[in-house]
Amino acid sequence: MTRVLSCIQPTGDVHLGNYLGALAPWVAGQHEHDAFHGIVDLHALTVAEEPGVIGARTVQLAAMLFAVGLDADVATVFVQSHVPEHSQLAWVMECNVSFGELSRMVQFKEKSAKREFVSGGLFTYPALQAADILLYDTDEVPVGDDQRQHVEITRDIALRFNHRFGATFVVPRAVTPRAGARVMDLQDPTAKMSKSADTGAGLIQMLDDAEMIRRKFKRAVTDSETDVRYDPETKPGVSNLLEILGAATGHPPADLVAGYTQYGPLKADAGEAVIELLTPIQARYRDLLADRGELTAMLRRGAERAGEVAAATLERAYTAIGFLRS
Ligand code: AMP
Ligand code: TRP
């Protein structure tokens, strides 16, 4: 079975766009390939946070991943720092990538330009990501455009290492993630729904209650016409409502058009569909967080399974290098 690795940083709350765009496809995909899902807390350390914040977000994110339907018995869901091989292999990666290659990373250039304190970790971040990927003999890494360069550098490191020390790593490929819905901001439907939105009014959080969701949909920005059509170019607001309603109920958005002659009922139905979608997820999320022992046990099992693969790969790399093994 194809091994597929997706990782997510425990920074910020999960919103409806993340769910419909990324997590829902993960849930669907877990039965079709050998899915590994890492919560990459070491990577989150490149953002300055108060002590304890990353851990709290890690628990919440794990609960959300299981609440939306990742199954701990089907997919391998683990926390990066629970598998020490990530840090260990990262050093090997750092010694097989050049300063020049790392300097060309667009994400580093962008992020370092905005910060006063630019850590060494921000610079070597792609080496840790390469370790994440290569540790699991990953065939495919589904990533958006912003992460393609990091998968490319991972391939370059794997090829270089294999050439220098003998065949050790599977050379992964970046793939376009299975298409989920693209959810736009309810207040500015030309912009993607995002945690960095100016106001929260256009953003549906996974934990928003029914009243809040109703209110946000009621106030959703549409246009000055009155007809309901699916046309993201000229009618982004209305099309976004159709997109969300469709994703929440399992219909292509264009098929829903016939059911509406006015915006009001479309907004109301989209809101109710999202409430119906999120209510059971929220209940499972609360149950999971209420039983921290069970949640931790699920993550421990994930880390054990991940650790077995990771330990074997690290040992293979150390042996190929020719480190003294006892
Ligand atoms: P981010 O937190 O922005 O890095 O997003 C995490 C994942 O959610 C990525 O796979 C994104 O492609 C996906 N995602 C984020 N925002 C949206 C959105 N508004 N619509 C669809 N997918 C999204
Ligand atoms: N850098 C990725 C991001 O910001 C997260 C990530 C870390 C990742 N390790 C990975 C993604 C390995 C895919 C594979 O989104």
XYZ file of C-alpha atoms and ligand atoms in Angstrom:
364
model
C 0.000 0.000 0.000
C 1.212 3.482 -0.778
C 2.518 5.193 2.320
C 1.295 8.751 2.660
C 2.503 11.221 5.277
C 0.689 14.426 6.186
C 1.762 16.638 9.027
C 0.121 19.559 10.720
C 1.530 22.077 13.143
C -0.229 22.616 16.460
C -0.576 26.354 15.942
C -3.967 28.039 16.114
C -7.471 26.621 16.155
C -8.870 24.411 13.428
C -11.557 26.124 11.349
C -14.179 24.984 8.859
C -11.801 25.650 5.942
C -9.139 23.363 7.426
C -11.751 20.705 8.023
C -13.529 20.702 4.662
C -10.327 21.450 2.733
C -7.805 19.183 4.442
C -8.995 17.035 7.346
C -12.099 15.594 5.667
C -9.978 14.297 2.759
C -7.544 12.785 5.297
C -10.401 10.902 6.911
C -11.564 9.602 3.540
C -8.016 8.665 2.537
C -7.097 6.661 5.631
C -8.759 3.542 4.220
C -7.128 3.833 0.827
C -3.467 4.139 1.717
C -1.142 3.571 4.631
C -1.704 6.927 6.323
C 0.707 8.506 8.782
C -0.323 11.778 10.417
C 2.151 13.723 12.488
C 1.347 16.580 14.815
C 4.626 18.411 14.370
C 5.217 20.148 17.678
C 8.979 20.475 17.111
C 8.254 22.561 14.028
C 5.867 24.706 16.079
C 8.835 25.683 18.248
C 9.945 28.007 15.442
C 7.096 30.292 16.533
C 7.687 31.988 19.881
C 5.066 30.865 22.404
C 4.763 30.909 26.170
C 5.727 27.659 27.939
C 2.920 25.096 27.805
C 1.108 26.546 24.813
C 2.392 24.021 22.271
C 1.468 21.094 24.518
C -2.060 22.393 25.088
C -2.556 22.941 21.371
C -1.166 19.484 20.633
C -3.786 17.839 22.846
C -6.574 19.917 21.318
C -5.449 19.212 17.784
C -5.157 15.481 18.483
C -8.683 15.462 19.926
C -9.939 17.293 16.833
C -8.227 14.855 14.445
C -9.893 11.903 16.163
C -13.201 13.784 16.523
C -13.437 14.411 12.771
C -12.910 10.728 12.142
C -9.278 9.709 11.958
C -9.268 6.229 13.445
C -6.324 5.379 15.694
C -6.639 1.750 14.614
C -6.475 2.589 10.932
C -4.180 5.595 10.576
C -0.984 6.194 12.521
C -1.530 9.465 14.372
C 1.452 10.566 16.427
C 3.131 13.546 18.022
C 6.515 14.357 16.503
C 8.341 14.916 19.804
C 7.152 11.503 21.045
C 9.327 9.893 18.384
C 12.895 11.036 19.140
C 14.179 9.717 15.809
C 12.845 12.905 14.177
C 15.426 15.027 15.984
C 18.105 12.398 15.516
C 17.667 12.064 11.774
C 17.285 15.841 11.410
C 20.964 16.245 12.285
C 21.928 13.767 9.590
C 19.749 15.737 7.164
C 21.422 19.004 8.178
C 24.797 17.522 7.378
C 23.592 16.518 3.933
C 22.087 19.800 2.819
C 24.020 22.924 1.993
C 23.773 26.383 3.476
C 23.029 27.617 -0.030
C 20.125 25.216 -0.531
C 18.576 26.175 2.783
C 19.101 29.865 1.974
C 16.980 29.490 -1.152
C 13.880 28.347 0.708
C 11.124 30.848 0.019
C 9.388 30.172 3.311
C 12.583 30.944 5.222
C 13.070 34.187 3.325
C 9.496 35.256 3.995
C 9.397 34.289 7.642
C 12.865 35.559 8.530
C 12.126 38.949 6.935
C 9.244 39.457 9.364
C 11.107 38.580 12.544
C 13.601 40.208 14.794
C 14.876 36.937 16.292
C 15.630 34.530 13.465
C 16.501 31.208 15.064
C 18.799 28.593 13.608
C 15.763 26.318 13.756
C 13.825 28.515 11.353
C 16.728 28.100 8.924
C 17.127 24.332 9.334
C 13.343 23.718 9.473
C 13.361 21.942 6.065
C 15.976 19.460 7.337
C 13.635 18.459 10.167
C 10.811 18.184 7.663
C 13.019 15.979 5.475
C 13.604 13.753 8.497
C 9.831 13.546 9.093
C 9.302 12.384 5.551
C 12.273 10.038 5.074
C 11.873 8.269 8.432
C 8.650 6.620 7.263
C 9.725 5.408 3.813
C 7.073 7.815 2.588
C 5.931 7.422 -1.010
C 3.690 10.452 -1.205
C 3.476 13.752 0.598
C 0.269 15.669 -0.161
C 1.143 19.347 0.098
C -0.032 22.732 -1.069
C 2.156 24.912 -3.261
C 3.839 26.599 -0.298
C 5.353 23.276 0.823
C 6.454 21.882 -2.548
C 9.914 23.356 -2.235
C 10.362 21.544 1.092
C 9.474 18.216 -0.505
C 11.857 18.965 -3.386
C 14.737 19.612 -0.983
C 13.814 16.385 0.811
C 14.145 14.496 -2.477
C 17.509 16.164 -3.127
C 18.754 15.177 0.333
C 17.537 11.579 -0.085
C 19.186 11.241 -3.501
C 22.417 12.770 -2.223
C 22.508 10.525 0.829
C 21.704 7.407 -1.201
C 24.441 8.294 -3.665
C 26.982 8.935 -0.953
C 26.165 6.105 1.478
C 24.213 3.566 -0.567
C 20.489 3.036 -1.061
C 18.905 3.953 2.267
C 15.906 6.207 1.814
C 12.768 5.951 -0.275
C 12.689 9.052 -2.472
C 9.262 10.631 -1.849
C 7.141 12.652 -4.227
C 4.934 15.636 -3.585
C 1.358 15.069 -4.658
C -1.548 17.431 -4.938
C -3.814 16.758 -1.995
C -7.110 15.109 -2.820
C -9.372 18.052 -3.519
C -11.469 19.095 -0.578
C -13.730 22.094 -0.638
C -12.187 25.511 -0.880
C -13.895 27.599 1.767
C -13.874 31.370 1.529
C -14.278 33.970 4.259
C -17.965 34.718 4.876
C -17.252 38.444 5.114
C -14.764 38.602 2.259
C -15.574 35.752 -0.132
C -12.640 36.625 -2.385
C -10.228 35.554 0.390
C -9.731 32.042 1.745
C -11.228 31.419 5.165
C -8.177 31.764 7.356
C -7.161 31.963 10.970
C -5.457 35.264 10.188
C -8.699 36.961 9.070
C -9.112 40.560 10.231
C -12.306 39.863 12.130
C -13.748 36.595 13.327
C -17.104 37.288 11.657
C -16.193 35.551 8.403
C -14.499 32.588 10.081
C -16.320 29.486 11.335
C -14.362 27.814 14.102
C -14.878 24.089 14.625
C -16.049 24.830 18.169
C -18.471 27.674 17.372
C -21.879 27.024 18.899
C -25.103 26.854 16.880
C -26.145 30.454 17.604
C -22.771 31.788 16.551
C -22.822 29.777 13.330
C -26.370 30.927 12.523
C -25.404 34.542 13.079
C -22.258 34.341 10.942
C -24.156 32.793 8.032
C -26.992 35.287 8.335
C -24.494 38.123 7.974
C -22.521 36.466 5.188
C -21.638 38.885 2.404
C -23.327 38.100 -0.935
C -23.931 40.623 -3.725
C -26.518 43.168 -4.883
C -28.254 40.820 -7.312
C -30.965 38.412 -6.248
C -30.515 35.256 -8.332
C -28.771 32.183 -7.014
C -26.076 30.938 -9.408
C -22.861 28.984 -8.912
C -20.206 31.222 -10.369
C -17.200 31.789 -8.099
C -15.821 34.503 -10.419
C -18.753 36.888 -10.488
C -20.713 35.668 -7.443
C -18.096 34.632 -4.895
C -20.302 35.032 -1.824
C -23.264 33.023 -3.115
C -20.956 30.413 -4.634
C -19.159 30.017 -1.322
C -22.469 29.371 0.435
C -23.313 26.739 -2.185
C -19.828 25.248 -1.830
C -20.145 24.992 1.955
C -23.698 23.634 1.811
C -22.563 21.109 -0.791
C -19.506 19.997 1.155
C -21.536 19.666 4.350
C -24.278 17.604 2.717
C -22.285 15.698 0.106
C -23.574 17.382 -3.067
C -21.820 19.199 -5.902
C -22.551 22.912 -5.317
C -24.017 23.481 -8.795
C -26.679 20.825 -8.128
C -28.081 22.856 -5.246
C -28.837 25.987 -7.243
C -32.293 24.849 -8.365
C -33.512 24.690 -4.783
C -33.137 28.444 -4.197
C -34.667 31.619 -5.543
C -33.447 33.896 -2.729
C -30.304 34.372 -0.686
C -31.978 34.213 2.737
C -32.972 30.550 2.664
C -29.605 29.575 1.161
C -27.759 31.281 4.022
C -30.063 29.662 6.553
C -29.678 26.193 5.051
C -25.902 26.500 4.768
C -25.775 27.496 8.443
C -28.019 24.621 9.535
C -26.016 22.124 7.467
C -22.797 23.275 9.124
C -24.416 23.047 12.557
C -25.539 19.517 11.773
C -22.065 18.641 10.536
C -20.205 20.131 13.487
C -22.487 19.201 16.393
C -21.457 15.513 16.580
C -17.807 16.434 15.989
C -17.974 18.892 18.886
C -19.534 16.235 21.130
C -16.806 13.718 20.279
C -14.168 16.396 20.776
C -15.469 17.159 24.264
C -15.654 13.462 25.142
C -12.092 12.912 23.966
C -10.789 15.848 25.978
C -12.747 14.736 29.020
C -10.882 11.436 28.962
C -7.316 12.600 28.731
C -6.017 9.165 29.732
C -7.592 7.512 26.702
C -6.493 10.313 24.373
C -2.918 10.066 25.607
C -3.057 6.291 25.200
C -4.177 6.667 21.588
C -1.263 9.007 20.907
C 1.112 6.661 22.680
C -0.010 3.796 20.453
C 0.478 6.010 17.408
C 3.965 6.931 18.570
C 4.821 3.296 19.157
C 3.791 2.312 15.661
C 5.549 5.332 14.159
C 8.579 4.685 16.361
C 9.032 1.148 15.074
C 9.315 2.343 11.497
C 11.387 5.379 12.466
C 13.864 3.407 14.568
C 14.493 0.945 11.743
C 15.101 3.754 9.264
C 17.413 5.649 11.593
C 19.412 2.495 12.246
C 19.665 1.897 8.495
C 20.981 5.438 8.017
C 23.490 5.180 10.887
C 24.719 1.853 9.542
C 25.010 3.224 6.006
C 27.028 6.159 7.315
C 29.238 3.708 9.126
C 28.788 4.963 12.669
C 30.191 2.534 15.216
C 27.257 0.287 16.215
C 27.603 -1.833 19.329
P -3.135 26.293 7.383
O -3.469 26.259 8.831
O -3.587 27.544 6.689
O -1.705 25.935 7.091
O -4.007 25.149 6.694
C -3.924 23.786 7.051
C -4.592 22.972 5.973
O -5.957 23.389 5.775
C -3.930 23.081 4.595
O -3.955 21.816 3.990
C -4.813 24.037 3.844
O -4.785 23.790 2.461
C -6.181 23.766 4.416
N -6.991 24.999 4.408
C -6.739 26.125 5.113
N -7.685 27.072 4.888
C -8.547 26.541 3.975
C -9.724 27.030 3.331
N -10.226 28.239 3.585
N -10.360 26.213 2.466
C -9.883 24.976 2.210
N -8.785 24.453 2.784
C -8.108 25.210 3.671
N 6.035 22.460 7.038
C 4.678 21.939 6.983
C 3.696 23.120 7.064
O 4.048 24.181 7.493
C 4.401 20.991 8.109
C 5.238 19.761 8.013
C 6.249 19.392 8.857
C 5.106 18.720 7.061
N 6.738 18.195 8.517
C 6.079 17.737 7.411
C 4.256 18.507 5.990
C 6.215 16.575 6.669
C 4.389 17.329 5.245
C 5.375 16.367 5.591
O 2.538 22.935 6.722
